[in-house]
Amino acid sequence: MIKQKTIDEIMETARVEDVVEDFVNLKRRGVNLIGLCPFHNEKTPSFTVSPSKGIYKCFGCGEGGDALKFVMEHEQLSYPEGLRYLANKYGIEIEETEVSDEARAERQHQESLFLVNEFAKQFYQEQMFETDRGKSVALSYFKQRGFREEVIKKFGLGYAPAGKDTFTLTAVQKGYNADLLKQLGLTSQYGRDFFRDRVMFPIHNLSGKVIGFGGRILVKDIKAPKYVNTPETEVYNKSKVLYGAFHAKQAIRKLDECILVEGYTDVISLHQADVKNVVASSGTSLTVGQISLIKRYTENIKILYDGDKAGVKAALRGLGLVLEQGLNVKIVLLPDGEDPDSYVQSVGTDAFRNYIDQEAKDFIMFQAGLLQEEAAGDPVKLSKLIQEIVESISKIPDPIKRSLYVRECANLMGVDEQLLVNEANKAVEARLRKKEQERQREARQQERARRLQEAPPPSSPKSLPQGPPPPGAGDEPPFPTEEPGGITDLPFEELPPEEMPAPVREKPVGDGFQERDLVRILVTGGDAQFDQEDGLTVAEYLIANVEDVLDEFDNSLYQRVFQIAMEALSEGKAVTPKLFLHHIEDDVQRLAVDLSASPYEYSENWANKWEIFLNTQKMPDENFAKDSLSAMKRFRLRKLNRMIMQNADQLKAVMEKGEGDYMVHLKLDQKLKQLRNELAKELGTVVF
């Protein structure tokens, strides 16, 4: 296990904004940072990072936590793995105590997949730099492409030898598990190397770990594919990966633009030419996962095509998903016979940048111009053209952007604008209707699944009725509905009077709100001073006033938070927000984040508008002493109301049975109401 001292150092050093910015493009908004949530698909940013509080919170999907929680959720890491990730990021040496054999085996299994892929990368590099065939064939191939040696090493390029099992035998001899080699797609089920006599391109995840490989054949063979990739594995999902994203993410964020190319060599060549905001889809159509990956860093994408217009037209049909995700898409057609790799090497970096900036055309307008040329003078083709353009425009989620595109396309094609508006509205309505139908279908499926889970187990075959069902049997509901008290056969009004359930006063509702308010103050300001003279903290004041009734808390989680604070005070520790925000219990940490994060911020003109108010007391979120005093009074008022209702029930029972001293309950009722009225007067609350 990692020692607590090391854990504390990691948590104190890690800054949530640094960690999140490795994966999400954040922009400053007041004292916080905001961006698109990496945990769910969204078009409007609702993901907020608070550097001062050390937390992140998405107000769309509800995800939230600290720097450690983020890397655990985003990279699918366990608690120790997340700590190791942060320790490696900040150069912190990890001190460990002895761990159990089971825990050690589990951790090694989790790490082994990445370790095997890392070994494979090193093996392929050694084969290229240290063997005669590797140097004469593979290394010379890369150098003929113009790649410098430092760039070759940076991207981890290598060579897979031609032997049928050279890699596999070497890996097994080095102690790597043969089953893991097969799981990662490096070895076939027959024990042969999956990659043979190919130059190798390692594929990295956003953390820089090798998750797969692409291999290019070196000899012309009509029977063998030019490129082969690692099959889907536990760590490699090609629909969520873009080649070069690890090396490009910082440049994409800085330039607020992503350049998308087709192949591995295009990425490497442009990166070498200092065009670093470039990734590749590796020859496949863009998926929602890949688009979401780009959207974390920018909403602007520039796609470079090196094919003729016919090929580009076919490729454009697959870009509907990009429009649906709200990205701003531009298309660049390179000169005939050029691809990004060859063109940047022939004209240089500056000329290349100038060309793609000047020649970049908006996707919709590019598509309209391309199709208009094809449909020139043909009314039938023009009609189909309009339908294609309208279909593309309808996928844009922003209504303002849609209207602007409609206007521009109407002018370009010489068509009445209102006609396009009507057609676009129809397409949007059809799309929304289809989504609603899909949503309802999913809801019905979930409801059926829920009912099946809740249905009673089937009777044994012996107890099943024989013959046709009795008349009216099909009119019964598919599942019985249970009424309060466990009576399921008859509604209450049809029961005999003697079987009617006795009226029960339900537990008063609303105490949870007062309990939550006390927990909010404890979590966010427990270490603040309540009384300067006595040195009493807010946490000490709250605990002293609820300790005797803590067992009566309605919410067990709120009760647990107070217990954690009491334990910390007993150990001489301060009750700070970090005590809860970094807590190992997920539900405690999640609650602390929810209580600490807010989608709202004070206006920059707050002090100017409320100058008199701010001269009399602290800012609202810092005024913990008065806040805790007021919250405690409201909490007591609610508890007094509950005690009054409970006493009234007991008094009624005594009078009905004629047993017990009802005068005791009458005096208690008077005393409780007196206390309640005094407290309500202090709070300015009207009691009915």
XYZ file of C-alpha atoms in Angstrom:
688
model
C 0.000 0.000 0.000
C 1.063 3.589 -0.627
C 1.988 5.290 2.640
C -0.332 7.995 3.946
C 2.557 10.440 3.952
C 2.962 9.990 0.199
C -0.792 10.231 -0.390
C -0.899 13.517 1.524
C 2.010 14.888 -0.517
C 0.328 13.892 -3.780
C -3.005 15.455 -2.808
C -1.327 18.660 -1.630
C 0.757 18.958 -4.800
C -1.787 18.025 -7.477
C -3.684 21.007 -8.887
C -7.030 20.116 -10.363
C -6.760 22.683 -13.172
C -3.375 21.269 -14.291
C -4.691 17.728 -14.332
C -7.959 18.517 -16.115
C -6.265 20.711 -18.749
C -4.353 17.666 -19.973
C -7.691 16.386 -21.284
C -10.137 19.321 -21.519
C -9.881 22.734 -23.150
C -10.678 25.164 -20.322
C -11.471 28.852 -20.581
C -11.482 31.410 -17.804
C -14.858 32.532 -16.487
C -14.537 34.713 -13.410
C -12.603 32.883 -10.709
C -13.362 29.498 -12.281
C -12.572 27.663 -15.510
C -15.189 26.160 -17.811
C -15.171 23.662 -20.672
C -17.031 20.810 -22.325
C -17.560 17.826 -20.053
C -15.428 14.772 -20.984
C -17.850 12.405 -19.245
C -20.932 13.042 -21.367
C -21.722 14.455 -24.781
C -22.703 18.114 -24.537
C -22.785 21.125 -26.849
C -22.912 23.919 -24.252
C -20.136 23.940 -21.614
C -21.361 22.972 -18.147
C -18.091 21.532 -16.799
C -16.575 23.855 -14.187
C -13.186 23.713 -12.486
C -12.601 25.692 -9.281
C -8.855 26.126 -8.632
C -9.491 27.802 -5.261
C -11.535 24.836 -4.012
C -9.526 22.196 -5.856
C -12.571 20.546 -7.444
C -14.347 20.031 -10.751
C -18.091 19.734 -11.245
C -20.287 19.126 -14.272
C -23.717 20.652 -13.833
C -24.958 18.630 -16.796
C -24.246 15.022 -15.794
C -23.393 15.574 -12.126
C -19.828 14.222 -12.200
C -17.498 15.932 -9.749
C -14.490 15.480 -7.505
C -10.843 16.405 -7.059
C -7.780 15.868 -9.241
C -7.451 12.234 -8.168
C -11.109 11.474 -8.833
C -10.808 13.022 -12.305
C -7.927 10.821 -13.473
C -9.586 7.759 -11.931
C -12.837 8.403 -13.809
C -11.328 9.655 -17.054
C -8.585 7.054 -17.402
C -10.542 4.237 -15.711
C -7.897 3.798 -13.012
C -8.147 2.310 -9.548
C -7.376 4.404 -6.461
C -3.693 3.342 -6.242
C -3.269 3.694 -10.006
C -4.677 7.206 -9.862
C -2.214 8.117 -7.118
C 0.634 6.685 -9.181
C -0.489 8.685 -12.206
C -0.408 11.948 -10.225
C 2.880 11.027 -8.540
C 4.454 10.434 -11.943
C 3.042 13.719 -13.290
C 4.525 15.764 -10.448
C 7.712 13.742 -9.926
C 6.794 12.497 -6.448
C 8.585 9.395 -5.178
C 6.129 6.794 -3.879
C 6.764 5.112 -0.537
C 4.859 1.891 0.023
C 4.123 -0.578 2.783
C 3.690 -4.307 2.222
C 0.566 -5.268 0.289
C -1.315 -8.550 0.130
C -0.579 -11.030 -2.627
C -4.114 -10.588 -3.995
C -3.861 -6.800 -4.154
C -0.422 -6.980 -5.721
C -1.615 -9.467 -8.360
C -4.613 -7.312 -9.257
C -2.488 -4.201 -9.623
C 0.081 -6.030 -11.732
C -2.663 -7.354 -13.983
C -3.955 -3.819 -14.527
C -0.482 -2.512 -15.327
C 0.660 -5.502 -17.353
C -1.270 -4.607 -20.515
C 0.488 -1.263 -20.812
C 3.838 -2.793 -19.863
C 3.588 -5.423 -22.604
C 2.730 -2.781 -25.200
C 5.657 -0.656 -23.990
C 7.979 -3.639 -24.346
C 6.664 -4.235 -27.863
C 7.402 -0.638 -28.800
C 10.970 -0.908 -27.487
C 11.440 -4.236 -29.270
C 10.331 -2.789 -32.609
C 12.611 0.228 -32.115
C 15.603 -1.982 -31.358
C 14.868 -4.079 -34.437
C 14.963 -0.947 -36.577
C 18.046 0.710 -35.077
C 20.159 -2.353 -34.211
C 19.552 -4.969 -36.950
C 20.881 -4.892 -40.501
C 17.470 -5.341 -42.150
C 15.873 -2.863 -39.814
C 18.404 -0.183 -40.682
C 18.528 -0.940 -44.389
C 14.787 -1.288 -44.941
C 12.727 0.325 -42.180
C 14.986 3.180 -41.045
C 15.851 4.089 -44.613
C 12.119 4.119 -45.448
C 11.435 6.699 -42.756
C 14.452 8.775 -43.734
C 13.379 8.694 -47.375
C 10.078 10.197 -46.148
C 12.174 13.013 -44.702
C 11.725 12.095 -41.022
C 14.522 13.194 -38.719
C 15.833 10.709 -36.162
C 14.653 12.706 -33.132
C 11.091 12.735 -34.520
C 11.285 8.999 -35.268
C 12.202 8.366 -31.637
C 9.623 10.829 -30.320
C 6.781 8.945 -32.014
C 8.353 5.570 -31.147
C 8.515 4.305 -34.728
C 10.009 0.854 -35.283
C 10.180 -2.292 -37.348
C 8.536 -5.719 -36.917
C 10.904 -8.427 -38.238
C 9.844 -10.886 -40.922
C 10.195 -14.009 -38.780
C 6.943 -15.751 -38.000
C 7.449 -15.706 -34.210
C 10.536 -13.573 -33.543
C 8.729 -11.094 -31.323
C 6.642 -13.707 -29.507
C 9.626 -15.890 -28.583
C 11.613 -12.873 -27.416
C 8.746 -11.593 -25.272
C 8.173 -15.000 -23.654
C 11.906 -15.401 -22.999
C 11.877 -11.985 -21.307
C 9.143 -13.242 -18.979
C 6.043 -11.720 -20.575
C 2.861 -13.756 -20.389
C 1.911 -15.431 -23.683
C -1.811 -15.019 -22.938
C -1.381 -11.266 -22.554
C 0.416 -11.127 -25.900
C -2.654 -12.724 -27.486
C -5.084 -10.493 -25.576
C -3.291 -7.420 -26.900
C -3.309 -8.677 -30.489
C 0.481 -8.863 -30.703
C 0.443 -12.651 -31.106
C -2.055 -14.769 -32.976
C -3.929 -17.644 -31.343
C -1.437 -19.993 -33.000
C 1.542 -18.294 -31.347
C 2.723 -16.363 -34.406
C 3.572 -12.665 -34.596
C 0.648 -10.544 -35.719
C 2.964 -7.892 -37.235
C 5.649 -9.180 -39.594
C 8.025 -7.303 -41.902
C 6.252 -3.958 -41.373
C 7.245 -0.507 -40.174
C 5.476 0.138 -36.889
C 3.539 3.159 -35.616
C 2.723 2.993 -31.866
C -0.671 4.452 -30.937
C -0.818 6.371 -27.632
C -3.716 7.336 -25.400
C -4.032 10.859 -24.019
C -1.765 9.946 -21.108
C 1.017 8.869 -23.450
C 0.718 5.138 -22.810
C 0.997 2.773 -25.784
C -2.380 1.121 -26.377
C -1.924 -0.343 -29.852
C 0.022 -0.343 -33.119
C -0.364 0.284 -36.793
C 1.881 -1.566 -39.226
C 2.667 -0.653 -42.862
C 3.882 -3.267 -45.301
C 7.241 -2.601 -46.970
C 6.951 -4.799 -50.059
C 4.239 -4.809 -52.686
C 1.949 -7.753 -52.101
C -1.492 -7.802 -53.666
C -2.628 -10.382 -51.097
C -1.591 -8.410 -48.004
C -3.246 -5.171 -46.841
C -1.090 -2.057 -46.913
C -1.885 -1.228 -43.280
C -2.985 -3.456 -40.403
C -3.922 -2.252 -36.929
C -4.133 -3.814 -33.501
C -7.550 -5.458 -33.048
C -9.922 -4.181 -30.353
C -8.519 -4.922 -26.890
C -9.181 -3.954 -23.282
C -7.061 -0.829 -23.728
C -7.570 -0.058 -27.429
C -10.909 1.075 -28.813
C -10.232 2.525 -32.250
C -13.533 4.421 -32.353
C -12.334 6.554 -29.427
C -8.724 7.089 -30.501
C -7.089 9.596 -32.825
C -3.489 9.024 -33.867
C -1.199 11.777 -32.603
C -3.682 13.185 -30.060
C -1.194 12.815 -27.207
C 1.425 14.875 -29.035
C -1.107 17.375 -30.396
C -3.402 18.170 -27.455
C -1.402 21.112 -26.086
C -1.074 22.748 -29.520
C -4.770 22.189 -30.291
C -5.754 23.900 -27.061
C -3.316 26.771 -27.611
C -4.312 27.426 -31.236
C -8.004 26.561 -30.648
C -8.017 24.487 -33.825
C -7.518 20.854 -34.789
C -6.187 19.792 -38.185
C -7.441 16.378 -39.262
C -5.502 14.301 -41.796
C -5.791 10.732 -42.998
C -2.582 8.859 -42.214
C 0.182 8.345 -39.692
C 2.931 9.801 -41.873
C 0.907 12.974 -42.474
C 0.771 13.584 -38.725
C 4.481 12.956 -38.214
C 5.568 15.059 -41.186
C 3.425 18.041 -40.141
C 4.554 17.727 -36.527
C 8.166 17.775 -37.696
C 7.375 20.937 -39.670
C 6.107 22.571 -36.445
C 2.438 22.144 -37.372
C 1.657 20.284 -34.161
C -2.111 20.663 -33.810
C -2.705 17.696 -36.120
C -4.282 14.254 -35.639
C -5.290 11.421 -37.951
C -8.415 9.308 -38.208
C -6.282 6.504 -39.675
C -8.384 6.158 -42.807
C -11.720 5.566 -41.053
C -14.834 7.735 -40.908
C -15.034 9.915 -37.835
C -16.962 8.425 -34.928
C -18.822 10.177 -32.113
C -16.052 9.124 -29.736
C -13.342 10.677 -31.906
C -15.361 13.865 -32.393
C -15.884 14.120 -28.638
C -12.135 13.724 -28.196
C -11.483 16.721 -30.454
C -14.261 18.729 -28.810
C -12.528 18.511 -25.434
C -9.838 20.826 -26.749
C -11.495 22.916 -29.473
C -14.697 23.394 -31.452
C -12.804 24.262 -34.640
C -11.696 21.515 -36.986
C -9.942 21.822 -40.329
C -9.951 18.712 -42.530
C -7.282 18.280 -45.216
C -8.157 16.241 -48.312
C -5.676 15.121 -50.944
C -8.151 13.289 -53.212
C -10.029 14.491 -56.266
C -13.429 16.147 -55.917
C -15.307 12.902 -56.541
C -13.524 11.220 -53.656
C -14.023 14.267 -51.453
C -17.745 14.313 -52.219
C -18.075 10.733 -50.994
C -16.073 11.524 -47.879
C -18.234 14.553 -47.041
C -21.279 12.358 -46.503
C -19.660 10.966 -43.385
C -19.267 14.365 -41.736
C -22.873 14.707 -40.593
C -21.838 13.550 -37.121
C -19.356 16.413 -36.867
C -22.098 18.946 -37.581
C -24.438 17.315 -35.078
C -21.828 17.728 -32.356
C -21.709 21.479 -33.007
C -18.146 21.722 -34.359
C -17.127 24.404 -36.833
C -15.817 22.460 -39.839
C -13.637 23.763 -42.644
C -12.393 21.835 -45.681
C -9.060 22.265 -47.442
C -8.357 20.683 -50.833
C -4.625 20.290 -51.411
C -3.174 20.759 -54.920
C -3.509 17.829 -57.312
C -1.123 14.994 -56.591
C -0.216 16.308 -53.114
C -0.907 14.991 -49.653
C -0.118 16.823 -46.375
C 3.193 14.965 -46.023
C 4.487 15.708 -49.519
C 3.111 19.247 -49.695
C 4.615 20.535 -46.451
C 7.991 19.088 -47.444
C 7.844 20.706 -50.876
C 6.741 24.228 -49.859
C 7.844 24.543 -46.225
C 6.008 25.345 -43.024
C 5.083 29.005 -43.622
C 3.775 28.444 -47.146
C 1.837 25.405 -45.963
C 0.180 27.353 -43.148
C -0.694 30.218 -45.476
C -2.208 27.833 -48.012
C -4.482 25.979 -45.616
C -5.599 29.263 -44.024
C -6.425 30.879 -47.368
C -7.947 27.815 -49.007
C -10.018 26.668 -46.023
C -13.708 26.781 -46.917
C -16.666 26.376 -44.636
C -17.995 22.838 -44.872
C -21.585 23.724 -45.823
C -20.532 26.294 -48.416
C -17.877 23.945 -49.789
C -20.459 21.179 -50.122
C -22.951 23.562 -51.772
C -20.381 24.766 -54.308
C -19.214 21.238 -55.082
C -22.728 19.919 -55.670
C -23.779 23.007 -57.618
C -21.073 22.363 -60.186
C -22.343 18.815 -60.588
C -25.991 19.899 -60.959
C -25.412 22.826 -63.311
C -28.302 23.141 -65.812
C -30.142 20.049 -64.531
C -33.322 20.844 -62.516
C -33.643 17.272 -61.212
C -30.079 17.211 -59.933
C -30.543 20.714 -58.511
C -33.553 19.508 -56.540
C -31.531 16.647 -55.078
C -28.723 19.090 -54.365
C -31.056 21.297 -52.323
C -32.232 18.295 -50.333
C -28.645 17.282 -49.527
C -27.724 20.802 -48.428
C -30.851 21.135 -46.302
C -30.129 17.773 -44.689
C -26.639 18.946 -43.750
C -27.877 22.291 -42.411
C -30.560 20.589 -40.313
C -27.871 18.715 -38.379
C -26.408 21.944 -36.985
C -27.699 22.302 -33.396
C -27.357 26.108 -33.181
C -30.520 27.709 -34.699
C -28.766 31.038 -35.361
C -25.975 29.307 -37.235
C -28.560 27.319 -39.210
C -30.376 30.469 -40.310
C -27.138 32.088 -41.484
C -26.243 29.026 -43.545
C -29.708 28.994 -45.098
C -29.295 32.598 -46.191
C -25.820 32.058 -47.667
C -26.840 28.883 -49.502
C -29.959 30.560 -50.913
C -27.809 33.363 -52.322
C -25.233 30.932 -53.701
C -27.775 28.740 -55.480
C -30.223 31.478 -56.485
C -33.110 29.882 -54.562
C -35.800 31.653 -52.548
C -34.587 31.822 -48.943
C -38.002 31.034 -47.486
C -38.068 27.799 -49.476
C -34.865 26.640 -47.802
C -36.134 27.816 -44.422
C -39.270 25.697 -44.783
C -37.342 22.646 -45.920
C -34.778 23.037 -43.153
C -37.544 23.316 -40.541
C -39.130 20.120 -41.842
C -35.809 18.305 -41.634
C -35.186 19.573 -38.090
C -38.688 18.525 -36.997
C -38.210 15.086 -38.536
C -34.883 14.711 -36.742
C -36.361 15.761 -33.389
C -39.332 13.457 -33.903
C -37.014 10.541 -34.610
C -34.953 11.257 -31.486
C -38.122 11.436 -29.380
C -39.288 8.109 -30.774
C -35.920 6.572 -29.927
C -36.096 8.038 -26.430
C -39.575 6.631 -25.880
C -38.492 3.247 -27.206
C -35.567 3.175 -24.780
C -37.871 4.238 -21.934
C -40.283 1.398 -22.752
C -37.439 -1.102 -22.854
C -36.157 0.104 -19.483
C -39.663 -0.095 -18.020
C -40.087 -3.658 -19.297
C -36.726 -4.606 -17.830
C -37.677 -3.034 -14.496
C -40.981 -4.894 -14.390
C -39.300 -8.180 -15.176
C -36.899 -7.638 -12.297
C -39.717 -6.754 -9.891
C -42.032 -9.560 -11.020
C -42.468 -12.466 -8.565
C -40.622 -15.693 -9.426
C -42.590 -18.058 -11.645
C -44.580 -20.805 -9.974
C -43.407 -24.383 -10.189
C -44.866 -26.430 -13.059
C -47.011 -28.473 -10.648
C -48.876 -25.393 -9.438
C -49.630 -24.010 -12.871
C -53.322 -24.134 -13.859
C -54.259 -26.590 -16.585
C -56.512 -25.843 -19.545
C -57.656 -22.488 -20.914
C -57.530 -19.388 -18.677
C -60.735 -18.388 -16.856
C -62.952 -15.679 -18.365
C -61.689 -12.183 -17.725
C -58.206 -13.345 -16.807
C -56.688 -11.291 -19.578
C -58.241 -8.120 -18.138
C -56.056 -8.203 -15.037
C -52.994 -5.951 -14.894
C -49.743 -7.743 -15.778
C -48.286 -7.039 -12.350
C -50.092 -6.479 -9.010
C -50.040 -2.979 -7.569
C -49.250 -2.838 -3.886
C -51.115 -0.405 -1.632
C -49.711 0.961 1.652
C -49.904 -1.612 4.414
C -49.187 -4.530 2.080
C -52.818 -5.016 0.913
C -52.883 -5.879 -2.764
C -56.236 -7.500 -3.553
C -58.790 -4.739 -2.873
C -58.723 -0.946 -2.802
C -59.288 0.548 0.678
C -62.893 1.611 0.095
C -63.900 -1.985 -0.750
C -62.460 -3.528 2.447
C -64.691 -4.472 5.392
C -64.580 -1.746 8.098
C -62.853 -4.024 10.608
C -59.986 -4.615 8.113
C -59.395 -0.941 7.285
C -55.843 0.062 8.262
C -55.631 2.504 11.143
C -54.631 6.051 10.179
C -50.951 6.660 10.807
C -49.376 10.079 11.090
C -46.497 10.057 8.643
C -43.064 11.186 9.653
C -42.790 14.944 9.046
C -41.034 15.782 5.795
C -38.451 18.518 5.514
C -35.858 17.763 8.215
C -33.484 16.603 5.497
C -33.188 20.140 4.187
C -32.115 21.542 7.575
C -29.694 18.651 8.040
C -28.220 19.279 4.586
C -27.797 22.978 5.386
C -25.840 22.153 8.547
C -23.687 19.696 6.580
C -23.078 22.354 3.906
C -21.722 24.772 6.526
C -19.665 22.036 8.199
C -18.082 20.941 4.893
C -17.398 24.376 3.400
C -16.555 26.350 6.551
C -15.922 23.964 9.432
C -12.477 25.471 10.094
C -13.782 29.069 10.138
C -13.924 30.961 13.435
C -17.312 30.986 15.157
C -16.223 32.921 18.256
C -12.961 34.859 18.136
C -12.673 35.267 21.933
C -13.144 31.591 22.793
C -11.342 30.353 19.675
C -14.385 28.219 18.870
C -14.604 26.958 15.274
C -17.789 26.516 13.270
C -17.308 22.728 13.328
C -16.991 22.708 17.126
C -20.126 24.835 17.500
C -22.196 22.663 15.151
C -21.052 19.379 16.686
C -21.707 20.600 20.227
C -25.288 21.441 19.263
C -26.172 18.279 17.313
C -24.123 15.615 19.082
C -26.982 14.622 21.375
C -29.472 14.253 18.496
C -27.112 12.895 15.855
C -28.672 9.424 16.069
C -32.024 10.965 15.105
C -30.753 12.373 11.805
C -33.015 11.288 8.943
C -30.180 11.088 6.418
C -27.456 8.544 7.198
C -24.964 10.255 4.868
C -25.364 13.585 6.668
C -24.925 11.711 9.928
C -21.744 10.124 8.567
C -20.295 13.551 7.642
C -20.737 14.769 11.213
C -19.135 11.572 12.510
C -16.095 12.145 10.256
C -15.795 15.688 11.621
C -16.068 14.446 15.212
C -13.349 11.851 14.572
C -11.076 14.518 13.068
C -11.545 16.840 16.079
C -10.873 13.988 18.503
C -7.556 13.390 16.703
C -6.661 17.068 16.894
C -7.189 17.687 13.162
C -8.885 20.714 11.613
C -12.232 20.171 9.879
C -11.290 21.674 6.514
C -13.069 21.245 3.151
C -10.225 18.949 2.041
C -11.173 16.490 4.779
C -14.346 15.740 2.823
C -13.308 16.630 -0.750
C -10.412 14.139 -0.613
C -12.237 11.546 1.474
C -11.828 7.935 0.394
C -15.589 7.235 0.645
C -17.146 8.095 -2.718
C -20.510 9.221 -1.378
C -18.862 11.591 1.117
C -16.618 13.077 -1.561
C -19.499 13.405 -4.013
C -21.643 15.197 -1.430
C -18.762 17.541 -0.551
C -18.310 18.462 -4.212
C -22.042 19.083 -4.658
C -22.109 21.337 -1.603
C -18.937 23.210 -2.576
C -19.649 23.759 -6.270
C -22.099 26.283 -7.652
C -23.064 27.142 -11.239
C -23.343 30.803 -10.190
C -20.733 33.456 -9.492
C -20.864 36.930 -8.001
C -21.009 39.745 -10.507
C -17.816 41.741 -10.919
C -19.861 44.809 -9.888
C -21.097 43.169 -6.667
C -19.038 45.398 -4.373
C -20.076 48.553 -6.231
C -23.779 47.726 -6.178
C -23.873 46.569 -2.535
C -21.228 48.769 -0.957
C -23.235 49.487 2.228
C -24.059 45.795 2.702
C -20.440 44.744 2.336
C -19.338 47.343 4.861
C -21.464 45.681 7.536
C -20.521 42.034 7.140
C -18.456 39.547 5.166
C -19.320 38.177 1.758
C -22.187 35.629 2.022
C -20.008 32.610 1.278
C -17.530 33.640 3.992
C -20.003 34.568 6.718
C -19.976 31.130 8.322
C -20.531 32.287 11.916
C -23.901 33.955 11.268
C -24.820 31.313 8.708
C -24.228 28.461 11.167
C -26.141 30.265 13.956
C -29.137 30.823 11.671
C -29.029 27.268 10.284
C -28.867 25.787 13.763
C -31.939 27.762 14.830
C -33.858 26.556 11.772
C -32.745 23.001 12.516
C -33.975 23.286 16.131
C -37.270 24.786 14.985
C -37.910 21.824 12.723
C -37.016 19.367 15.479
C -39.363 21.164 17.918
C -42.190 20.912 15.391
C -41.555 17.192 15.093
C -41.524 16.746 18.895
C -44.838 18.641 19.128
C -46.445 16.325 16.563
C -45.083 13.206 18.237
C -46.321 14.390 21.651
C -49.765 15.093 20.166
C -49.941 11.510 18.885
C -49.012 10.169 22.308
C -51.582 12.431 24.010
C -54.299 11.175 21.640
C -53.409 7.556 22.380
C -53.508 8.179 26.148
C -56.946 9.803 25.984
C -58.359 7.025 23.751
C -57.103 4.214 25.978
C -57.680 6.038 29.263
C -54.275 4.909 30.464
C -51.381 7.171 31.453
C -51.046 10.738 32.735
C -52.350 13.014 30.019
C -51.437 16.115 32.080
C -47.751 15.366 31.515
C -48.302 15.502 27.760
C -50.366 18.699 28.042
C -47.612 20.462 30.008
C -44.981 19.173 27.591
C -47.075 20.470 24.666
C -47.248 23.934 26.243
C -43.504 24.015 26.934
C -42.557 22.832 23.448
C -44.828 25.364 21.791
C -43.402 28.134 23.955
C -39.863 27.245 22.894
C -40.971 26.950 19.269
C -42.669 30.374 19.284
C -39.650 32.053 20.864
C -37.322 30.519 18.299
C -39.676 31.415 15.446
C -39.759 35.014 16.662
C -35.938 35.173 16.607
C -35.967 33.854 13.040
C -38.863 36.060 11.953
C -40.811 32.946 10.975
C -44.598 32.667 11.124
C -45.832 29.473 12.810
C -49.257 28.129 11.865
